[in-house]
GROMACS .gro file of N, CA and C in nm:
model
  459
    1SER      N    1  -3.672  -0.282   2.878
    1SER     CA    2  -3.750  -0.237   2.781
    1SER      C    3  -3.732  -0.071   2.729
    2THR      N    4  -3.703  -0.058   2.575
    2THR     CA    5  -3.702   0.056   2.549
    2THR      C    6  -3.836   0.135   2.602
    3PRO      N    7  -3.748   0.258   2.685
    3PRO     CA    8  -3.895   0.358   2.677
    3PRO      C    9  -3.925   0.412   2.542
    4ILE      N   10  -4.072   0.481   2.574
    4ILE     CA   11  -4.146   0.539   2.407
    4ILE      C   12  -4.087   0.651   2.479
    5MET      N   13  -4.052   0.727   2.333
    5MET     CA   14  -4.025   0.902   2.381
    5MET      C   15  -4.212   0.938   2.341
    6THR      N   16  -4.229   1.050   2.427
    6THR     CA   17  -4.321   1.126   2.414
    6THR      C   18  -4.316   1.265   2.419
    7PRO      N   19  -4.320   1.330   2.297
    7PRO     CA   20  -4.270   1.500   2.257
    7PRO      C   21  -4.393   1.553   2.346
    8SER      N   22  -4.326   1.673   2.400
    8SER     CA   23  -4.357   1.757   2.484
    8SER      C   24  -4.438   1.877   2.462
    9LYS      N   25  -4.365   1.907   2.328
    9LYS     CA   26  -4.439   2.083   2.250
    9LYS      C   27  -4.403   2.029   2.137
   10PRO      N   28  -4.537   2.133   2.028
   10PRO     CA   29  -4.528   2.111   1.893
   10PRO      C   30  -4.433   2.131   1.826
   11PRO      N   31  -4.356   2.144   1.699
   11PRO     CA   32  -4.257   2.170   1.618
   11PRO      C   33  -4.271   2.365   1.596
   12THR      N   34  -4.155   2.394   1.657
   12THR     CA   35  -4.155   2.530   1.611
   12THR      C   36  -4.122   2.624   1.471
   13VAL      N   37  -4.051   2.542   1.425
   13VAL     CA   38  -4.043   2.567   1.279
   13VAL      C   39  -4.131   2.560   1.181
   14ALA      N   40  -4.111   2.624   1.075
   14ALA     CA   41  -4.270   2.636   1.018
   14ALA      C   42  -4.265   2.505   0.875
   15PRO      N   43  -4.324   2.443   0.841
   15PRO     CA   44  -4.345   2.333   0.763
   15PRO      C   45  -4.316   2.375   0.695
   16ILE      N   46  -4.202   2.312   0.566
   16ILE     CA   47  -4.167   2.344   0.424
   16ILE      C   48  -4.226   2.211   0.381
   17THR      N   49  -4.299   2.290   0.287
   17THR     CA   50  -4.311   2.148   0.214
   17THR      C   51  -4.262   2.180   0.032
   18ALA      N   52  -4.205   2.033  -0.075
   18ALA     CA   53  -4.207   2.005  -0.150
   18ALA      C   54  -4.262   2.126  -0.241
   19PRO      N   55  -4.288   2.161  -0.372
   19PRO     CA   56  -4.133   2.189  -0.430
   19PRO      C   57  -4.096   2.332  -0.297
   20VAL      N   58  -3.943   2.367  -0.333
   20VAL     CA   59  -3.894   2.466  -0.256
   20VAL      C   60  -3.865   2.592  -0.337
   21ASN      N   61  -3.877   2.662  -0.300
   21ASN     CA   62  -3.878   2.816  -0.405
   21ASN      C   63  -3.664   2.835  -0.447
   22CYS      N   64  -3.651   2.819  -0.546
   22CYS     CA   65  -3.503   2.792  -0.568
   22CYS      C   66  -3.448   2.985  -0.643
   23GLY      N   67  -3.603   3.084  -0.620
   23GLY     CA   68  -3.534   3.155  -0.705
   23GLY      C   69  -3.554   3.232  -0.841
   24GLY      N   70  -3.674   3.211  -0.889
   24GLY     CA   71  -3.626   3.177  -1.056
   24GLY      C   72  -3.711   3.044  -1.076
   25HIS      N   73  -3.717   2.964  -0.979
   25HIS     CA   74  -3.762   2.821  -1.032
   25HIS      C   75  -3.786   2.715  -0.917
   26THR      N   76  -3.828   2.640  -0.951
   26THR     CA   77  -3.872   2.523  -0.812
   26THR      C   78  -3.791   2.430  -0.845
   27ALA      N   79  -3.810   2.314  -0.703
   27ALA     CA   80  -3.723   2.215  -0.711
   27ALA      C   81  -3.798   2.116  -0.633
   28ALA      N   82  -3.737   1.972  -0.654
   28ALA     CA   83  -3.796   1.943  -0.484
   28ALA      C   84  -3.748   1.919  -0.367
   29THR      N   85  -3.621   1.953  -0.351
   29THR     CA   86  -3.549   1.996  -0.294
   29THR      C   87  -3.457   2.106  -0.306
   30CYS      N   88  -3.386   2.177  -0.200
   30CYS     CA   89  -3.293   2.269  -0.223
   30CYS      C   90  -3.217   2.228  -0.284
   31ALA      N   91  -3.144   2.050  -0.275
   31ALA     CA   92  -2.990   2.013  -0.298
   31ALA      C   93  -3.059   1.971  -0.470
   32ASP      N   94  -3.169   1.978  -0.537
   32ASP     CA   95  -3.216   1.988  -0.637
   32ASP      C   96  -3.170   2.106  -0.709
   33CYS      N   97  -3.176   2.226  -0.617
   33CYS     CA   98  -3.165   2.327  -0.684
   33CYS      C   99  -3.111   2.376  -0.833
   34PRO      N  100  -2.968   2.309  -0.777
   34PRO     CA  101  -2.875   2.362  -0.898
   34PRO      C  102  -2.864   2.296  -1.008
   35ILE      N  103  -2.987   2.199  -1.087
   35ILE     CA  104  -2.948   2.092  -1.108
   35ILE      C  105  -3.068   2.128  -1.227
   36ASN      N  106  -3.077   2.133  -1.355
   36ASN     CA  107  -3.164   2.204  -1.414
   36ASN      C  108  -3.255   2.101  -1.487
   37GLU      N  109  -3.382   2.074  -1.538
   37GLU     CA  110  -3.463   2.003  -1.596
   37GLU      C  111  -3.444   1.863  -1.666
   38ASP      N  112  -3.284   1.899  -1.733
   38ASP     CA  113  -3.267   1.834  -1.839
   38ASP      C  114  -3.139   1.733  -1.735
   39GLY      N  115  -3.133   1.744  -1.622
   39GLY     CA  116  -3.013   1.701  -1.500
   39GLY      C  117  -2.892   1.726  -1.528
   40ASN      N  118  -2.841   1.869  -1.570
   40ASN     CA  119  -2.733   1.896  -1.593
   40ASN      C  120  -2.718   1.999  -1.482
   41TRP      N  121  -2.580   2.003  -1.428
   41TRP     CA  122  -2.555   2.076  -1.327
   41TRP      C  123  -2.542   2.259  -1.369
   42ASN      N  124  -2.578   2.349  -1.299
   42ASN     CA  125  -2.593   2.448  -1.295
   42ASN      C  126  -2.518   2.548  -1.246
   43GLY      N  127  -2.498   2.505  -1.097
   43GLY     CA  128  -2.427   2.539  -1.016
   43GLY      C  129  -2.451   2.621  -0.872
   44LYS      N  130  -2.403   2.733  -0.798
   44LYS     CA  131  -2.459   2.723  -0.680
   44LYS      C  132  -2.533   2.919  -0.738
   45GLY      N  133  -2.505   2.947  -0.890
   45GLY     CA  134  -2.584   3.026  -0.861
   45GLY      C  135  -2.770   2.999  -0.938
   46TRP      N  136  -2.786   2.866  -0.871
   46TRP     CA  137  -2.923   2.848  -0.911
   46TRP      C  138  -3.001   2.790  -0.792
   47CYS      N  139  -2.934   2.836  -0.707
   47CYS     CA  140  -2.925   2.836  -0.520
   47CYS      C  141  -2.983   2.931  -0.426
   48ASN      N  142  -3.113   3.027  -0.462
   48ASN     CA  143  -3.125   3.135  -0.442
   48ASN      C  144  -3.297   3.063  -0.363
   49GLY      N  145  -3.402   3.174  -0.334
   49GLY     CA  146  -3.514   3.181  -0.334
   49GLY      C  147  -3.509   3.147  -0.129
   50GLU      N  148  -3.595   3.047  -0.125
   50GLU     CA  149  -3.573   2.931   0.029
   50GLU      C  150  -3.477   2.904   0.079
   51CYS      N  151  -3.363   2.899  -0.067
   51CYS     CA  152  -3.240   2.826  -0.050
   51CYS      C  153  -3.096   2.868  -0.041
   52GLU      N  154  -2.991   2.862   0.027
   52GLU     CA  155  -2.880   2.903   0.013
   52GLU      C  156  -2.745   2.816   0.003
   53TRP      N  157  -2.654   2.908  -0.093
   53TRP     CA  158  -2.499   2.810  -0.053
   53TRP      C  159  -2.412   2.789   0.037
   54THR      N  160  -2.402   2.681   0.106
   54THR     CA  161  -2.274   2.642   0.168
   54THR      C  162  -2.121   2.685   0.181
   55ALA      N  163  -2.094   2.688   0.339
   55ALA     CA  164  -1.945   2.682   0.268
   55ALA      C  165  -1.922   2.556   0.233
   56ASP      N  166  -1.977   2.425   0.289
   56ASP     CA  167  -1.955   2.292   0.248
   56ASP      C  168  -2.001   2.239   0.113
   57ASN      N  169  -2.028   2.383   0.035
   57ASN     CA  170  -2.043   2.333  -0.098
   57ASN      C  171  -2.185   2.252  -0.121
   58GLU      N  172  -2.267   2.280  -0.089
   58GLU     CA  173  -2.420   2.219  -0.087
   58GLU      C  174  -2.534   2.346  -0.049
   59CYS      N  175  -2.650   2.305  -0.169
   59CYS     CA  176  -2.748   2.378  -0.118
   59CYS      C  177  -2.864   2.374  -0.054
   60VAL      N  178  -2.874   2.448   0.081
   60VAL     CA  179  -2.938   2.360   0.178
   60VAL      C  180  -3.088   2.457   0.180
   61HIS      N  181  -3.163   2.484   0.253
   61HIS     CA  182  -3.315   2.585   0.298
   61HIS      C  183  -3.252   2.663   0.373
   62GLU      N  184  -3.252   2.759   0.393
   62GLU     CA  185  -3.257   2.874   0.469
   62GLU      C  186  -3.286   2.857   0.630
   63LEU      N  187  -3.376   2.801   0.646
   63LEU     CA  188  -3.393   2.776   0.808
   63LEU      C  189  -3.315   2.603   0.845
   64VAL      N  190  -3.241   2.548   0.759
   64VAL     CA  191  -3.137   2.393   0.788
   64VAL      C  192  -3.033   2.455   0.839
   65SER      N  193  -2.960   2.595   0.764
   65SER     CA  194  -2.894   2.635   0.802
   65SER      C  195  -2.855   2.729   0.967
   66ALA      N  196  -2.958   2.737   1.019
   66ALA     CA  197  -2.978   2.781   1.133
   66ALA      C  198  -3.044   2.717   1.249
   67SER      N  199  -3.075   2.557   1.183
   67SER     CA  200  -3.143   2.451   1.313
   67SER      C  201  -2.975   2.446   1.404
   68ARG      N  202  -3.073   2.406   1.541
   68ARG     CA  203  -2.933   2.313   1.618
   68ARG      C  204  -2.942   2.191   1.537
   69TYR      N  205  -3.063   2.143   1.459
   69TYR     CA  206  -3.106   1.992   1.433
   69TYR      C  207  -3.005   1.945   1.338
   70GLY      N  208  -2.969   1.838   1.338
   70GLY     CA  209  -2.928   1.792   1.211
   70GLY      C  210  -2.938   1.635   1.165
   71SER      N  211  -2.913   1.555   1.130
   71SER     CA  212  -2.977   1.445   1.089
   71SER      C  213  -2.825   1.345   1.099
   72GLU      N  214  -2.891   1.190   1.098
   72GLU     CA  215  -2.781   1.106   1.026
   72GLU      C  216  -2.824   0.964   1.019
   73LEU      N  217  -2.796   0.923   0.915
   73LEU     CA  218  -2.876   0.786   0.803
   73LEU      C  219  -2.877   0.677   0.921
   74ARG      N  220  -2.946   0.631   0.944
   74ARG     CA  221  -2.955   0.496   1.063
   74ARG      C  222  -3.018   0.358   0.996
   75HIS      N  223  -3.075   0.324   0.926
   75HIS     CA  224  -3.100   0.258   0.769
   75HIS      C  225  -3.194   0.311   0.686
   76ASN      N  226  -3.142   0.251   0.575
   76ASN     CA  227  -3.184   0.290   0.427
   76ASN      C  228  -3.284   0.197   0.377
   77ASN      N  229  -3.342   0.199   0.297
   77ASN     CA  230  -3.461   0.111   0.274
   77ASN      C  231  -3.531   0.033   0.390
   78THR      N  232  -3.574   0.125   0.501
   78THR     CA  233  -3.657   0.058   0.594
   78THR      C  234  -3.709   0.139   0.659
   79GLU      N  235  -3.856   0.109   0.707
   79GLU     CA  236  -3.928   0.180   0.825
   79GLU      C  237  -3.981   0.146   0.927
   80CYS      N  238  -4.010   0.264   1.009
   80CYS     CA  239  -4.017   0.229   1.170
   80CYS      C  240  -4.144   0.149   1.163
   81LEU      N  241  -4.132   0.026   1.249
   81LEU     CA  242  -4.276  -0.066   1.280
   81LEU      C  243  -4.381   0.048   1.342
   82SER      N  244  -4.361   0.165   1.408
   82SER     CA  245  -4.452   0.186   1.450
   82SER      C  246  -4.453   0.359   1.447
   83GLN      N  247  -4.516   0.430   1.415
   83GLN     CA  248  -4.505   0.593   1.423
   83GLN      C  249  -4.605   0.646   1.492
   84LEU      N  250  -4.470   0.790   1.588
   84LEU     CA  251  -4.587   0.833   1.688
   84LEU      C  252  -4.645   0.968   1.573
   85LYS      N  253  -4.565   1.015   1.543
   85LYS     CA  254  -4.624   1.146   1.479
   85LYS      C  255  -4.603   1.105   1.382
   86ASN      N  256  -4.678   1.223   1.277
   86ASN     CA  257  -4.623   1.261   1.116
   86ASN      C  258  -4.657   1.419   1.119
   87TYR      N  259  -4.549   1.470   1.084
   87TYR     CA  260  -4.526   1.593   1.052
   87TYR      C  261  -4.554   1.674   0.912
   88GLY      N  262  -4.591   1.580   0.845
   88GLY     CA  263  -4.630   1.627   0.722
   88GLY      C  264  -4.521   1.619   0.607
   89ASN      N  265  -4.607   1.730   0.557
   89ASN     CA  266  -4.492   1.671   0.386
   89ASN      C  267  -4.359   1.729   0.374
   90LEU      N  268  -4.268   1.750   0.432
   90LEU     CA  269  -4.108   1.812   0.464
   90LEU      C  270  -4.049   1.797   0.312
   91SER      N  271  -3.954   1.815   0.284
   91SER     CA  272  -3.887   1.813   0.171
   91SER      C  273  -3.752   1.745   0.167
   92SER      N  274  -3.720   1.760   0.285
   92SER     CA  275  -3.563   1.651   0.308
   92SER      C  276  -3.568   1.674   0.434
   93PRO      N  277  -3.467   1.560   0.447
   93PRO     CA  278  -3.454   1.509   0.616
   93PRO      C  279  -3.382   1.603   0.705
   94GLU      N  280  -3.315   1.683   0.677
   94GLU     CA  281  -3.271   1.805   0.703
   94GLU      C  282  -3.392   1.862   0.792
   95LEU      N  283  -3.502   1.901   0.684
   95LEU     CA  284  -3.606   2.005   0.768
   95LEU      C  285  -3.691   1.918   0.826
   96CYS      N  286  -3.669   1.734   0.872
   96CYS     CA  287  -3.758   1.653   0.903
   96CYS      C  288  -3.722   1.648   1.061
   97ALA      N  289  -3.539   1.671   1.035
   97ALA     CA  290  -3.437   1.650   1.172
   97ALA      C  291  -3.518   1.779   1.271
   98MET      N  292  -3.545   1.910   1.204
   98MET     CA  293  -3.575   2.005   1.249
   98MET      C  294  -3.657   2.010   1.343
   99ALA      N  295  -3.770   1.926   1.255
   99ALA     CA  296  -3.912   1.946   1.321
   99ALA      C  297  -3.889   1.852   1.443
  100ALA      N  298  -3.833   1.750   1.444
  100ALA     CA  299  -3.841   1.624   1.494
  100ALA      C  300  -3.744   1.658   1.659
  101GLY      N  301  -3.637   1.731   1.592
  101GLY     CA  302  -3.572   1.768   1.723
  101GLY      C  303  -3.602   1.866   1.774
  102GLU      N  304  -3.698   1.951   1.764
  102GLU     CA  305  -3.813   2.045   1.829
  102GLU      C  306  -3.876   1.997   1.912
  103ASP      N  307  -3.955   1.859   1.856
  103ASP     CA  308  -4.047   1.829   1.940
  103ASP      C  309  -4.028   1.699   2.038
  104GLU      N  310  -3.890   1.685   2.046
  104GLU     CA  311  -3.809   1.561   2.112
  104GLU      C  312  -3.818   1.463   2.040
  105CYS      N  313  -3.819   1.440   1.949
  105CYS     CA  314  -3.828   1.296   1.856
  105CYS      C  315  -3.719   1.294   1.828
  106GLY      N  316  -3.626   1.129   1.872
  106GLY     CA  317  -3.508   1.089   1.885
  106GLY      C  318  -3.525   1.026   1.702
  107SER      N  319  -3.576   0.983   1.686
  107SER     CA  320  -3.544   0.906   1.547
  107SER      C  321  -3.701   0.970   1.432
  108PHE      N  322  -3.660   0.974   1.319
  108PHE     CA  323  -3.807   0.968   1.199
  108PHE      C  324  -3.747   0.883   1.102
  109MET      N  325  -3.824   0.843   1.027
  109MET     CA  326  -3.811   0.828   0.902
  109MET      C  327  -3.906   0.929   0.809
  110PHE      N  328  -3.812   0.903   0.640
  110PHE     CA  329  -3.822   0.995   0.587
  110PHE      C  330  -3.832   0.978   0.383
  111SER      N  331  -3.913   0.987   0.360
  111SER     CA  332  -3.885   0.923   0.203
  111SER      C  333  -3.853   1.037   0.108
  112SER      N  334  -3.794   1.048   0.018
  112SER     CA  335  -3.687   1.120  -0.038
  112SER      C  336  -3.747   1.084  -0.204
  113SER      N  337  -3.771   0.959  -0.237
  113SER     CA  338  -3.892   0.954  -0.346
  113SER      C  339  -4.058   0.988  -0.367
  114TYR      N  340  -4.086   1.020  -0.252
  114TYR     CA  341  -4.324   1.066  -0.258
  114TYR      C  342  -4.297   1.197  -0.165
  115THR      N  343  -4.167   1.264  -0.156
  115THR     CA  344  -4.201   1.444  -0.119
  115THR      C  345  -4.335   1.504  -0.179
  116VAL      N  346  -4.338   1.528  -0.285
  116VAL     CA  347  -4.441   1.551  -0.331
  116VAL      C  348  -4.547   1.524  -0.318
  117TRP      N  349  -4.583   1.395  -0.270
  117TRP     CA  350  -4.755   1.316  -0.280
  117TRP      C  351  -4.748   1.279  -0.095
  118GLY      N  352  -4.703   1.346  -0.077
  118GLY     CA  353  -4.724   1.381   0.086
  118GLY      C  354  -4.701   1.259   0.244
  119TRP      N  355  -4.579   1.156   0.146
  119TRP     CA  356  -4.577   1.079   0.265
  119TRP      C  357  -4.531   1.136   0.379
  120GLY      N  358  -4.487   1.243   0.387
  120GLY     CA  359  -4.399   1.305   0.504
  120GLY      C  360  -4.355   1.256   0.606
  121CYS      N  361  -4.260   1.301   0.683
  121CYS     CA  362  -4.205   1.306   0.775
  121CYS      C  363  -4.227   1.279   0.926
  122ARG      N  364  -4.201   1.132   0.967
  122ARG     CA  365  -4.257   1.070   1.085
  122ARG      C  366  -4.144   1.021   1.214
  123CYS      N  367  -4.229   1.085   1.313
  123CYS     CA  368  -4.173   1.015   1.467
  123CYS      C  369  -4.180   0.906   1.433
  124CYS      N  370  -4.063   0.822   1.465
  124CYS     CA  371  -4.080   0.692   1.483
  124CYS      C  372  -4.099   0.649   1.629
  125SER      N  373  -4.172   0.557   1.671
  125SER     CA  374  -4.200   0.539   1.836
  125SER      C  375  -4.157   0.498   1.955
  126SER      N  376  -3.989   0.500   1.909
  126SER     CA  377  -3.937   0.440   1.965
  126SER      C  378  -3.765   0.482   1.899
  127PRO      N  379  -3.718   0.551   2.097
  127PRO     CA  380  -3.543   0.591   1.996
  127PRO      C  381  -3.490   0.491   1.905
  128ASN      N  382  -3.505   0.360   1.948
  128ASN     CA  383  -3.414   0.268   1.897
  128ASN      C  384  -3.533   0.189   1.860
  129PRO      N  385  -3.582   0.237   1.702
  129PRO     CA  386  -3.700   0.208   1.649
  129PRO      C  387  -3.662   0.035   1.566
  130ASN      N  388  -3.767  -0.031   1.601
  130ASN     CA  389  -3.749  -0.146   1.491
  130ASN      C  390  -3.771  -0.120   1.412
  131HIS      N  391  -3.756  -0.219   1.271
  131HIS     CA  392  -3.779  -0.149   1.181
  131HIS      C  393  -3.821  -0.291   1.051
  132LYS      N  394  -3.834  -0.245   0.927
  132LYS     CA  395  -3.866  -0.335   0.881
  132LYS      C  396  -3.848  -0.274   0.682
  133ASP      N  397  -3.806  -0.368   0.602
  133ASP     CA  398  -3.810  -0.337   0.487
  133ASP      C  399  -3.868  -0.247   0.406
  134HIS      N  400  -3.837  -0.183   0.367
  134HIS     CA  401  -3.899  -0.097   0.280
  134HIS      C  402  -3.818  -0.021   0.186
  135ASP      N  403  -3.837  -0.058   0.006
  135ASP     CA  404  -3.721   0.033  -0.075
  135ASP      C  405  -3.764   0.193  -0.050
  136LEU      N  406  -3.841   0.276  -0.001
  136LEU     CA  407  -3.875   0.373  -0.016
  136LEU      C  408  -3.846   0.471   0.062
  137TRP      N  409  -3.849   0.429   0.200
  137TRP     CA  410  -3.826   0.519   0.336
  137TRP      C  411  -3.620   0.456   0.384
  138ALA      N  412  -3.638   0.551   0.442
  138ALA     CA  413  -3.522   0.594   0.537
  138ALA      C  414  -3.551   0.583   0.696
  139VAL      N  415  -3.452   0.555   0.760
  139VAL     CA  416  -3.497   0.558   0.948
  139VAL      C  417  -3.317   0.681   0.948
  140TYR      N  418  -3.429   0.759   1.026
  140TYR     CA  419  -3.290   0.843   1.079
  140TYR      C  420  -3.282   0.879   1.212
  141ASP      N  421  -3.185   0.940   1.243
  141ASP     CA  422  -3.139   0.980   1.424
  141ASP      C  423  -3.154   1.128   1.422
  142VAL      N  424  -3.186   1.163   1.514
  142VAL     CA  425  -3.161   1.297   1.498
  142VAL      C  426  -3.030   1.347   1.595
  143VAL      N  427  -2.984   1.458   1.520
  143VAL     CA  428  -2.858   1.504   1.619
  143VAL      C  429  -2.862   1.628   1.706
  144ASP      N  430  -2.858   1.663   1.796
  144ASP     CA  431  -2.815   1.801   1.830
  144ASP      C  432  -2.660   1.852   1.831
  145CYS      N  433  -2.736   1.910   1.745
  145CYS     CA  434  -2.585   2.011   1.689
  145CYS      C  435  -2.506   2.079   1.818
  146ASP      N  436  -2.610   2.145   1.907
  146ASP     CA  437  -2.539   2.221   2.010
  146ASP      C  438  -2.492   2.094   2.118
  147ASP      N  439  -2.508   1.982   2.093
  147ASP     CA  440  -2.409   1.912   2.198
  147ASP      C  441  -2.265   1.905   2.132
  148PRO      N  442  -2.164   1.944   2.214
  148PRO     CA  443  -2.029   1.915   2.185
  148PRO      C  444  -1.965   1.804   2.125
  149ASN      N  445  -2.006   1.659   2.168
  149ASN     CA  446  -1.953   1.580   2.139
  149ASN      C  447  -2.046   1.518   1.942
  150SER      N  448  -2.116   1.601   1.913
  150SER     CA  449  -2.194   1.611   1.798
  150SER      C  450  -2.099   1.624   1.668
  151GLU      N  451  -2.116   1.534   1.573
  151GLU     CA  452  -2.036   1.583   1.453
  151GLU      C  453  -2.106   1.700   1.351
  152CYS      N  454  -2.192   1.757   1.379
  152CYS     CA  455  -2.288   1.861   1.293
  152CYS      C  456  -2.152   1.945   1.221
  153ILE      N  457  -2.150   1.936   1.083
  153ILE     CA  458  -2.122   2.057   1.038
  153ILE      C  459  -2.156   2.196   0.994
   0.00000   0.00000   0.00000
């Protein structure tokens, strides 16, 4: 049988909730900062405040760019059958990976559709979680970017 992961310490990252401060305006996530309310692309000049533009031409939260943890999508449109912990209303899978990684959680579920409504970021109770279909959730694996075999950018 698959062992159950038991986190040994609370996450050390500050919880970042939606919306994020883009510097002069807010958005649901940093990735949304360069897009105006009409859906038009305004570019990296709109990625400020809590967010920063990366060499990979992405707008990410300033804490994400300094994190040793990343995420890899395992299953889209699914949820874990059981969850160990809710990390709160985090605004992106990257921030969820930070909290889950610091807590030694190997996989988590996240809903980008309901970041504002508080569905949260939740640690799956097993490192290889059983899951069921759900259109509004996705299951991710936590990637340790300090591991030389990882493919973190």
